[in-house]
mmCIF file of N, CA and C in Angstrom:
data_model
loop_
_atom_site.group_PDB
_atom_site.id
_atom_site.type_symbol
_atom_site.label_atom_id
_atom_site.label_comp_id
_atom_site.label_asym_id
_atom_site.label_seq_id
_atom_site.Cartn_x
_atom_site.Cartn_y
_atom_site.Cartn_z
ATOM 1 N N UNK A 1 38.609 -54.279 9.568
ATOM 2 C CA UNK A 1 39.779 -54.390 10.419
ATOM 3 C C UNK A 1 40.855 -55.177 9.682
ATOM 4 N N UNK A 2 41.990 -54.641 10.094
ATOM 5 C CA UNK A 2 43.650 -55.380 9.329
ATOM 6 C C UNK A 2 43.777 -56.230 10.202
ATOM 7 N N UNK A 3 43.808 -57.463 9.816
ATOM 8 C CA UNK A 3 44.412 -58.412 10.924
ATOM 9 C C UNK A 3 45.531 -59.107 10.659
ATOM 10 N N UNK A 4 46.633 -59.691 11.243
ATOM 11 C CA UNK A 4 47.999 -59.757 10.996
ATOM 12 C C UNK A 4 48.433 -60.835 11.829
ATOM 13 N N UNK A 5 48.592 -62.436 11.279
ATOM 14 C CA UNK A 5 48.408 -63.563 11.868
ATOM 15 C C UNK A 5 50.064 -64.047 11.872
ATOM 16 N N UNK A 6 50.671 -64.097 12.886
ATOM 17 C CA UNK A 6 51.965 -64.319 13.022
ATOM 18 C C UNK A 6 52.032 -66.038 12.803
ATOM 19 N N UNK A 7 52.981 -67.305 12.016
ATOM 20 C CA UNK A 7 52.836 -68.629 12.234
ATOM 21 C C UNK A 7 53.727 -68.453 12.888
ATOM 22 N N UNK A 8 54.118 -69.821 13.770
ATOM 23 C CA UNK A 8 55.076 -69.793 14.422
ATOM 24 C C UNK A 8 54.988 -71.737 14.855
ATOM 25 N N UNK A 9 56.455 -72.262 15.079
ATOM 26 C CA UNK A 9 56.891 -73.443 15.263
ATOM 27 C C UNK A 9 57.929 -73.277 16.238
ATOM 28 N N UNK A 10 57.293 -73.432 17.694
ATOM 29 C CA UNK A 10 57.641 -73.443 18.740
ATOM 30 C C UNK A 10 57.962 -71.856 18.866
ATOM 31 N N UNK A 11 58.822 -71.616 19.078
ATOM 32 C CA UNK A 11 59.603 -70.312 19.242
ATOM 33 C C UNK A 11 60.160 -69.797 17.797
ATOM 34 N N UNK A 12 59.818 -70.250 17.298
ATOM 35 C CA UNK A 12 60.156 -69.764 15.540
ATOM 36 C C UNK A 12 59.349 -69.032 14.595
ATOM 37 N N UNK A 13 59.381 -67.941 14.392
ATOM 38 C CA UNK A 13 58.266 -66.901 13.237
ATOM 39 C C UNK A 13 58.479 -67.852 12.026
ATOM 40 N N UNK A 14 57.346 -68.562 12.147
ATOM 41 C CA UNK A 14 57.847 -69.168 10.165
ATOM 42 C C UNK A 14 56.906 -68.214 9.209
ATOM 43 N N UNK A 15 56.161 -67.178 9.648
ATOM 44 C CA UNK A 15 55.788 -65.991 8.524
ATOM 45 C C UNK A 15 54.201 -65.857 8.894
ATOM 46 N N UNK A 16 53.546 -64.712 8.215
ATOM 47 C CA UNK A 16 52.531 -64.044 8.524
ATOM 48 C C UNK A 16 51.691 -64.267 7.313
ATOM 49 N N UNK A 17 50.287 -63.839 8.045
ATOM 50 C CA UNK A 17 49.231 -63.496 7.320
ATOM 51 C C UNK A 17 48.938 -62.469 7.409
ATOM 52 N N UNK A 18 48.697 -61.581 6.760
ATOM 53 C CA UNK A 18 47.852 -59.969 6.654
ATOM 54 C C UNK A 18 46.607 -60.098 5.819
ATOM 55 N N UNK A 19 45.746 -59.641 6.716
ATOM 56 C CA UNK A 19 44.417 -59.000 5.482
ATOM 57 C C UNK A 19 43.188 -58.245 6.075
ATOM 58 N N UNK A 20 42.895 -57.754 4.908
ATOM 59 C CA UNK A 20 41.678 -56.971 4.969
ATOM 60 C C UNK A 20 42.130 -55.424 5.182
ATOM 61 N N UNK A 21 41.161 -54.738 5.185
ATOM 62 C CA UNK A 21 41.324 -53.115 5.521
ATOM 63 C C UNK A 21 41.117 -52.589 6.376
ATOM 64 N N UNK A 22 41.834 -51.848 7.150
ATOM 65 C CA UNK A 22 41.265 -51.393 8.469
ATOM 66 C C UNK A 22 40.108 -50.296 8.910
ATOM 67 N N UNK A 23 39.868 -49.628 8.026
ATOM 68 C CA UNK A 23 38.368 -49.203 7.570
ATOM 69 C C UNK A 23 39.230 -47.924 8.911
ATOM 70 N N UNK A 24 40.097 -47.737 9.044
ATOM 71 C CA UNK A 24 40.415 -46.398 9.535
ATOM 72 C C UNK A 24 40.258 -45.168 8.963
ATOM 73 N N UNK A 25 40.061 -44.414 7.353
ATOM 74 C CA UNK A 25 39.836 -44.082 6.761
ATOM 75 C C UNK A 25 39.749 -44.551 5.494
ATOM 76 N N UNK A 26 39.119 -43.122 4.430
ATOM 77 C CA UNK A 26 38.591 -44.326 2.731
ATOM 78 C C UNK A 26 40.103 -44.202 2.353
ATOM 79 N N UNK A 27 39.549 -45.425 1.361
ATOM 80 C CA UNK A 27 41.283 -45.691 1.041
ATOM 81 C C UNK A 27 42.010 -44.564 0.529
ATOM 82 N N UNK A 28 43.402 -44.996 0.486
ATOM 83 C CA UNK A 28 44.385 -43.865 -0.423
ATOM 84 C C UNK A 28 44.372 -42.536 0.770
ATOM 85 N N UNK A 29 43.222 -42.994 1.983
ATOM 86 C CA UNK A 29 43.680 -41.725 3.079
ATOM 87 C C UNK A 29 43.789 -42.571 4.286
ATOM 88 N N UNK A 30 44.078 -43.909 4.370
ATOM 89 C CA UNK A 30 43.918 -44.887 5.343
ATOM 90 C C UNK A 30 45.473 -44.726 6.211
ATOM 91 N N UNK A 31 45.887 -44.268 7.054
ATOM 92 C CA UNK A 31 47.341 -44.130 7.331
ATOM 93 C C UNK A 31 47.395 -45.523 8.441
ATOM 94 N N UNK A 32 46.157 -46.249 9.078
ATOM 95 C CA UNK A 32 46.974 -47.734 9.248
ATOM 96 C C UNK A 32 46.735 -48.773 8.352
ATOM 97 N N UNK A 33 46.327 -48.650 7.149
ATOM 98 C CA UNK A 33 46.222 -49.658 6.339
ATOM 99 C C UNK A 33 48.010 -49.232 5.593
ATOM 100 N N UNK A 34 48.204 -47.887 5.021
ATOM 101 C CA UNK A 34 49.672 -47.639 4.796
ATOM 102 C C UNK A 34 50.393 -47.779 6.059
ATOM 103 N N UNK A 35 50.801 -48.075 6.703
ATOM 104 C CA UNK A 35 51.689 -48.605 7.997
ATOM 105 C C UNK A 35 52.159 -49.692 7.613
ATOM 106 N N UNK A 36 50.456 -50.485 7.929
ATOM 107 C CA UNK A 36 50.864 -52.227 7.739
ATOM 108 C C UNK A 36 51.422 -52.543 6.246
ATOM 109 N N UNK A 37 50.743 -51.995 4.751
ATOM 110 C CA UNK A 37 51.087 -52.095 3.972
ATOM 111 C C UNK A 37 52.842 -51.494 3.660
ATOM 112 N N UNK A 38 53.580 -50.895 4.170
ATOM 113 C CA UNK A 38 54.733 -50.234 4.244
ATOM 114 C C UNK A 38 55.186 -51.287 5.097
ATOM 115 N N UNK A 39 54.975 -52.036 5.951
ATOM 116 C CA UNK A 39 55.896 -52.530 6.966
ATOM 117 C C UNK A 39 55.867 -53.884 6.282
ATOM 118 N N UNK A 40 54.709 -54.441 5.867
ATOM 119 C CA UNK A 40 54.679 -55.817 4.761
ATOM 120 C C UNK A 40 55.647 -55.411 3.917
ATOM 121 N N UNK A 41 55.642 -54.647 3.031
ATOM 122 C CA UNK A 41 56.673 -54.250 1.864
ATOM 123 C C UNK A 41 58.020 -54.683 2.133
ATOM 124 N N UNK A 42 58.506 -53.557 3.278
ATOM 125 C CA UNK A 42 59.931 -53.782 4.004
ATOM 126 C C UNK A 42 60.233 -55.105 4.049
ATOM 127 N N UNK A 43 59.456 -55.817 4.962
ATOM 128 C CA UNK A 43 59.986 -57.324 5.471
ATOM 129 C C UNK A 43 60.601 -58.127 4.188
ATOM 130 N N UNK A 44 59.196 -58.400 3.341
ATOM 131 C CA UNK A 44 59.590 -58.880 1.896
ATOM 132 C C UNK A 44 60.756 -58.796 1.008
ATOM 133 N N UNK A 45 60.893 -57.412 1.374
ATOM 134 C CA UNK A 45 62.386 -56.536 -0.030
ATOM 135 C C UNK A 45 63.540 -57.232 1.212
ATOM 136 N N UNK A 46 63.378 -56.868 2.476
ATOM 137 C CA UNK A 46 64.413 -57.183 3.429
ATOM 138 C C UNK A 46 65.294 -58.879 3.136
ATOM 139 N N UNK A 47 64.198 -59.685 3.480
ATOM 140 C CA UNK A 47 63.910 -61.166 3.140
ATOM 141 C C UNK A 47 64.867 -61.485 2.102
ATOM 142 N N UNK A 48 64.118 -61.390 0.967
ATOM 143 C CA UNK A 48 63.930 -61.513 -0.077
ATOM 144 C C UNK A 48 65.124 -60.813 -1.325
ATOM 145 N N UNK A 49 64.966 -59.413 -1.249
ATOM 146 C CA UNK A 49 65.953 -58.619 -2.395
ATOM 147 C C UNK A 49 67.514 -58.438 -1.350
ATOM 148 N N UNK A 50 67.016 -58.348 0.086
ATOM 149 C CA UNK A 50 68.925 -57.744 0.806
ATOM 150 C C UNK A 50 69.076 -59.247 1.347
ATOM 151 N N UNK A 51 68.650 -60.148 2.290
ATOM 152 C CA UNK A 51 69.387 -61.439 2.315
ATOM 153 C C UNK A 51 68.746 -62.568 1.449
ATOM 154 N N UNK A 52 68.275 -62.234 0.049
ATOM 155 C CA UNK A 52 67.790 -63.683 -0.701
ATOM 156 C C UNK A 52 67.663 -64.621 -0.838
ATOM 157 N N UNK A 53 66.584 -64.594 0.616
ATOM 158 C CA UNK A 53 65.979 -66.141 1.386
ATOM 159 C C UNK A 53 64.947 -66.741 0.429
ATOM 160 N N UNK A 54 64.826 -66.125 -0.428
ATOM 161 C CA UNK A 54 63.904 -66.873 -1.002
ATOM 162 C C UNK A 54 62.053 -67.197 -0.783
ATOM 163 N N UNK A 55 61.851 -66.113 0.055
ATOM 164 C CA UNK A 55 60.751 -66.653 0.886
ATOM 165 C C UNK A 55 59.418 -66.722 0.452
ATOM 166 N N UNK A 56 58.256 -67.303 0.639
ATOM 167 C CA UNK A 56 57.077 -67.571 -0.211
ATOM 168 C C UNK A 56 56.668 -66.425 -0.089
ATOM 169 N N UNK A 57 56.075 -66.033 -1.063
ATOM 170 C CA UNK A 57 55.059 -64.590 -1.125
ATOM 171 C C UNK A 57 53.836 -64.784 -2.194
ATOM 172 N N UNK A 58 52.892 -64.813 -1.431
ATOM 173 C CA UNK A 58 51.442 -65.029 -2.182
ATOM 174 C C UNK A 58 50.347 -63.570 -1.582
ATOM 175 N N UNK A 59 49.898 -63.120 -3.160
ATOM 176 C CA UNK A 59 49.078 -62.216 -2.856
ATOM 177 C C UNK A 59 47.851 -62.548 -3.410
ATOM 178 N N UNK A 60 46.735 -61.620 -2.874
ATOM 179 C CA UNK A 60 45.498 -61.597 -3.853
ATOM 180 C C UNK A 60 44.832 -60.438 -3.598
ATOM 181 N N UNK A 61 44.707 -59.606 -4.429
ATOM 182 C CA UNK A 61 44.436 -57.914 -4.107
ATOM 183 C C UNK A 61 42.878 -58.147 -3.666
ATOM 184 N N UNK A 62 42.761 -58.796 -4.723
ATOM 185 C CA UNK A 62 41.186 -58.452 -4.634
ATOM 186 C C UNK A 62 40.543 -58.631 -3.590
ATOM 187 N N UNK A 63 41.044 -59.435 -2.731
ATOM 188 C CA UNK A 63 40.401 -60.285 -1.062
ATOM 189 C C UNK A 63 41.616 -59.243 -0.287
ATOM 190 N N UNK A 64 42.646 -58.596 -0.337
ATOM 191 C CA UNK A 64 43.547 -57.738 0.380
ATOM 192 C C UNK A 64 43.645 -58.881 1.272
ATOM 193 N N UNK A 65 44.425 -59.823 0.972
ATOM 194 C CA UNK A 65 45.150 -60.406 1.418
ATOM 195 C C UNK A 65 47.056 -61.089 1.264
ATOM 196 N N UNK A 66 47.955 -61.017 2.299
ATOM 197 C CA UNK A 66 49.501 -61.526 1.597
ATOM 198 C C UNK A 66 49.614 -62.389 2.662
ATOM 199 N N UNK A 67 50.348 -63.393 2.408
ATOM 200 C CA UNK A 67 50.921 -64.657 3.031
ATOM 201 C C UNK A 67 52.257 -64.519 2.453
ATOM 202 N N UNK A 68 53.700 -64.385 3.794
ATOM 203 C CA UNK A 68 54.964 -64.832 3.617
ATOM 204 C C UNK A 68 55.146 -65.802 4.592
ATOM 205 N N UNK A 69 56.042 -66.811 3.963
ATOM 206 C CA UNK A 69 56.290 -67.550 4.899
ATOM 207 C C UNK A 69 58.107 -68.044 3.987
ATOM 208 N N UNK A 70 58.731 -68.386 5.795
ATOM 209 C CA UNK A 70 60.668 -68.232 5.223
ATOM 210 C C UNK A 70 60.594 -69.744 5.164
ATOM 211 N N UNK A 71 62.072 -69.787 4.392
ATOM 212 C CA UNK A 71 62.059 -71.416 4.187
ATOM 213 C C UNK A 71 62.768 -71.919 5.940
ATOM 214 N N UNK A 72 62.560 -73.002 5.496
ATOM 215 C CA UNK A 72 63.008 -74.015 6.586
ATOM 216 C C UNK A 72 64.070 -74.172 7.246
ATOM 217 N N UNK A 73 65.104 -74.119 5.963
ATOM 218 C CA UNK A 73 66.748 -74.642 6.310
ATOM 219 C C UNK A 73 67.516 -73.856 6.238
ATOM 220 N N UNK A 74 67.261 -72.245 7.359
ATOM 221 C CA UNK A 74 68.252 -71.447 6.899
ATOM 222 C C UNK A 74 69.662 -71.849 7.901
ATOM 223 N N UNK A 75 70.687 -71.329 7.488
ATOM 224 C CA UNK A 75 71.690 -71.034 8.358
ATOM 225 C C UNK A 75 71.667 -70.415 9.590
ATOM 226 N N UNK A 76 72.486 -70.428 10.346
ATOM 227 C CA UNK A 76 72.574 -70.274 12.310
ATOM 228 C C UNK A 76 72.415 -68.454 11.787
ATOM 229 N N UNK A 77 73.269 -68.097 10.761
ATOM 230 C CA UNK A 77 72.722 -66.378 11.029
ATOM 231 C C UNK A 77 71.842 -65.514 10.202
ATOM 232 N N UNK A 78 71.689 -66.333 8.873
ATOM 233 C CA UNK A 78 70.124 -65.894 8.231
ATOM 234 C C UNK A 78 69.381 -66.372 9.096
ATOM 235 N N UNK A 79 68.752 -67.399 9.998
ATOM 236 C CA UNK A 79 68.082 -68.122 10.972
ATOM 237 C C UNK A 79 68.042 -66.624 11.734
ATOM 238 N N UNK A 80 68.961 -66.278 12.364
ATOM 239 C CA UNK A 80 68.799 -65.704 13.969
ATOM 240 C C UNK A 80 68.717 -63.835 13.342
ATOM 241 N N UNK A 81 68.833 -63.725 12.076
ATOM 242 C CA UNK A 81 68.387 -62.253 11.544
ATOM 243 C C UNK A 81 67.218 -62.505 11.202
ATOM 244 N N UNK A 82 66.731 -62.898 10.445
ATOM 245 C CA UNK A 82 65.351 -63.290 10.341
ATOM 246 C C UNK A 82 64.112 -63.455 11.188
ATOM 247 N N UNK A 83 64.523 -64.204 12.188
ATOM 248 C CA UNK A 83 63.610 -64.125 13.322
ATOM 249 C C UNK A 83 63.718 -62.543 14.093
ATOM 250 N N UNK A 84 65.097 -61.899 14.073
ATOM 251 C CA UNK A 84 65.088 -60.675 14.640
ATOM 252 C C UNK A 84 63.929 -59.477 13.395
ATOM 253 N N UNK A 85 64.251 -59.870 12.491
ATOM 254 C CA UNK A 85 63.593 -58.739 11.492
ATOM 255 C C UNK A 85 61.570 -59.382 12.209
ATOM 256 N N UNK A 86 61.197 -60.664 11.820
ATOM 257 C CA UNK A 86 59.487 -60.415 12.147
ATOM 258 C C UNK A 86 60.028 -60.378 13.488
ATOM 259 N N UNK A 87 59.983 -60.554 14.410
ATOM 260 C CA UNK A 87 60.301 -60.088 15.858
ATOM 261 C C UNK A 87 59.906 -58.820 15.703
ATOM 262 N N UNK A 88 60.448 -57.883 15.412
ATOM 263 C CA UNK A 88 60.417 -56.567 14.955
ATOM 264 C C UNK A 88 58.960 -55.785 14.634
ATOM 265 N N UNK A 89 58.748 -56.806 13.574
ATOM 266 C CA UNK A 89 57.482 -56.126 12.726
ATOM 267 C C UNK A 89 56.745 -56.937 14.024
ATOM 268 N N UNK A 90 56.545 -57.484 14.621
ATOM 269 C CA UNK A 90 55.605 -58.046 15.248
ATOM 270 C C UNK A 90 55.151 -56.961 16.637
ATOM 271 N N UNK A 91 56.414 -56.584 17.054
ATOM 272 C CA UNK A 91 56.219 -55.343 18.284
ATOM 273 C C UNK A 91 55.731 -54.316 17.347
ATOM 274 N N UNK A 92 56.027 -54.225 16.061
ATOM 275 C CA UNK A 92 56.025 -52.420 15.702
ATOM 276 C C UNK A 92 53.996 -52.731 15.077
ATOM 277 N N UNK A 93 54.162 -53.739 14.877
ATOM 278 C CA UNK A 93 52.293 -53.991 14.281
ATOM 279 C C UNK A 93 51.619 -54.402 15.813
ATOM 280 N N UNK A 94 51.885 -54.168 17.223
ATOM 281 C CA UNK A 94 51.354 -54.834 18.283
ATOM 282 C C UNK A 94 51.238 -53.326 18.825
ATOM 283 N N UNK A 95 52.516 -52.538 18.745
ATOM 284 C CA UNK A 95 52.263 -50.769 18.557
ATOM 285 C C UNK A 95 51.217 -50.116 18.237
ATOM 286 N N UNK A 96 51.039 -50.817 17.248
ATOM 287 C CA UNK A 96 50.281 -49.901 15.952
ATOM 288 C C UNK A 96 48.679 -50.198 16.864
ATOM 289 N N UNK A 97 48.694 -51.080 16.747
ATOM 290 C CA UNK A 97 47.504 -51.883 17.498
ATOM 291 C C UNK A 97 46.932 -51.058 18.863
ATOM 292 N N UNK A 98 48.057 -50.265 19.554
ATOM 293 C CA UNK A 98 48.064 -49.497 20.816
ATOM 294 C C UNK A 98 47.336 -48.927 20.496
ATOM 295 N N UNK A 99 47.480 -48.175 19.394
ATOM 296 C CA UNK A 99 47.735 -46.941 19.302
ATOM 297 C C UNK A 99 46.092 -46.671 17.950
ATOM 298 N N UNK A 100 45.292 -47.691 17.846
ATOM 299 C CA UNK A 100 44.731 -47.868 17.291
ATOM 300 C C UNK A 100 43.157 -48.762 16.806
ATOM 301 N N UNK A 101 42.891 -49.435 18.241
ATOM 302 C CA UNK A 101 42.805 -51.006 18.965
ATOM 303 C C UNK A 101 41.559 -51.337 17.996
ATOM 304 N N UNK A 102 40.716 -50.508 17.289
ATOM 305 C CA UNK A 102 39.714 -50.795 16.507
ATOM 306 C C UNK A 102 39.885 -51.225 15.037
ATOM 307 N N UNK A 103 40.934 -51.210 14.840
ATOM 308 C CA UNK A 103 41.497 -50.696 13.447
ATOM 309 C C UNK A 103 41.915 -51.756 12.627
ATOM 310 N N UNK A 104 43.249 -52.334 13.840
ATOM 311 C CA UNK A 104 44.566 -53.705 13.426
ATOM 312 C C UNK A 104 43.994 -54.940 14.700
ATOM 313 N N UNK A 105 44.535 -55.605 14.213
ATOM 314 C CA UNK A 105 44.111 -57.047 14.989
ATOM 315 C C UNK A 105 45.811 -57.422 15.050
ATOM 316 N N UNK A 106 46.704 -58.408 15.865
ATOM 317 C CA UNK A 106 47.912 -59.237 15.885
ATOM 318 C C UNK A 106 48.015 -59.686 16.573
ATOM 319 N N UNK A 107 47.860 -61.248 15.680
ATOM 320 C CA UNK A 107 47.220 -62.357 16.684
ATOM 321 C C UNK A 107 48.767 -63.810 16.121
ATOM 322 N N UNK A 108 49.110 -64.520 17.003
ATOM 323 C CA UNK A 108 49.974 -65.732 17.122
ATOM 324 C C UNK A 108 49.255 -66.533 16.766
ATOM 325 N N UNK A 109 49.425 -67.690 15.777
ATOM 326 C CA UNK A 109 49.054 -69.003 15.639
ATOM 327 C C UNK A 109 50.200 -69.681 15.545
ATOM 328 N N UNK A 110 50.224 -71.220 16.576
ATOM 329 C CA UNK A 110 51.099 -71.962 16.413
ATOM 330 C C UNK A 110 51.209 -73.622 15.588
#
């Protein structure tokens, strides 16, 4: 199972955990392990390459695991886009989850 650990400080997404495989099919034919892996991608390039927040990104293939997490001190509207972008991924991976319930896990830690 993919499980997909939202942090959060109070009402604030300060970034996710993803890992593991969702054993929905063998790999390279897995279409919710490519979801989550496609929707991780996005956030990152989003973050990162279109508003260059700078944000932590740690991987380790071998355990299929990624940790992002945004910095601290953004501005009132990198702040309030940012939280709208995981906001986002958080309904569209809670979707996925519908639509899938054995598969993905998305779970809040505060």
């Amino acid at each position: 199972m993919t499980t997909v650990t939202f942090h959060t400080e109070g009402s604030r997404i300060t970034g996710f955990d993803a890992s593991g495989h969702s054993g929905y099919a063998r790999e390279g034919e897995d279409i919710v392990c490519a979801a989550v892996t496609s929707t991780v991608r996005l956030i990152e390039c989003v973050l990162n390459d279109v508003m260059g927040l700078c944000a932590s990104v740690k991987v380790n293939e071998r355990t299929a695991h990624i940790s992002l997490r945004i910095p601290g001190s953004l501005g009132q509207t990198a702040e309030s886009t940012c939280q709208a972008i995981l906001t986002g991924m958080m309904v569209y991976l809670t979707e996925l989850h519908s639509e899938y319930p054995g598969y993905i896990e998305v779970l809040e830690a505060g």
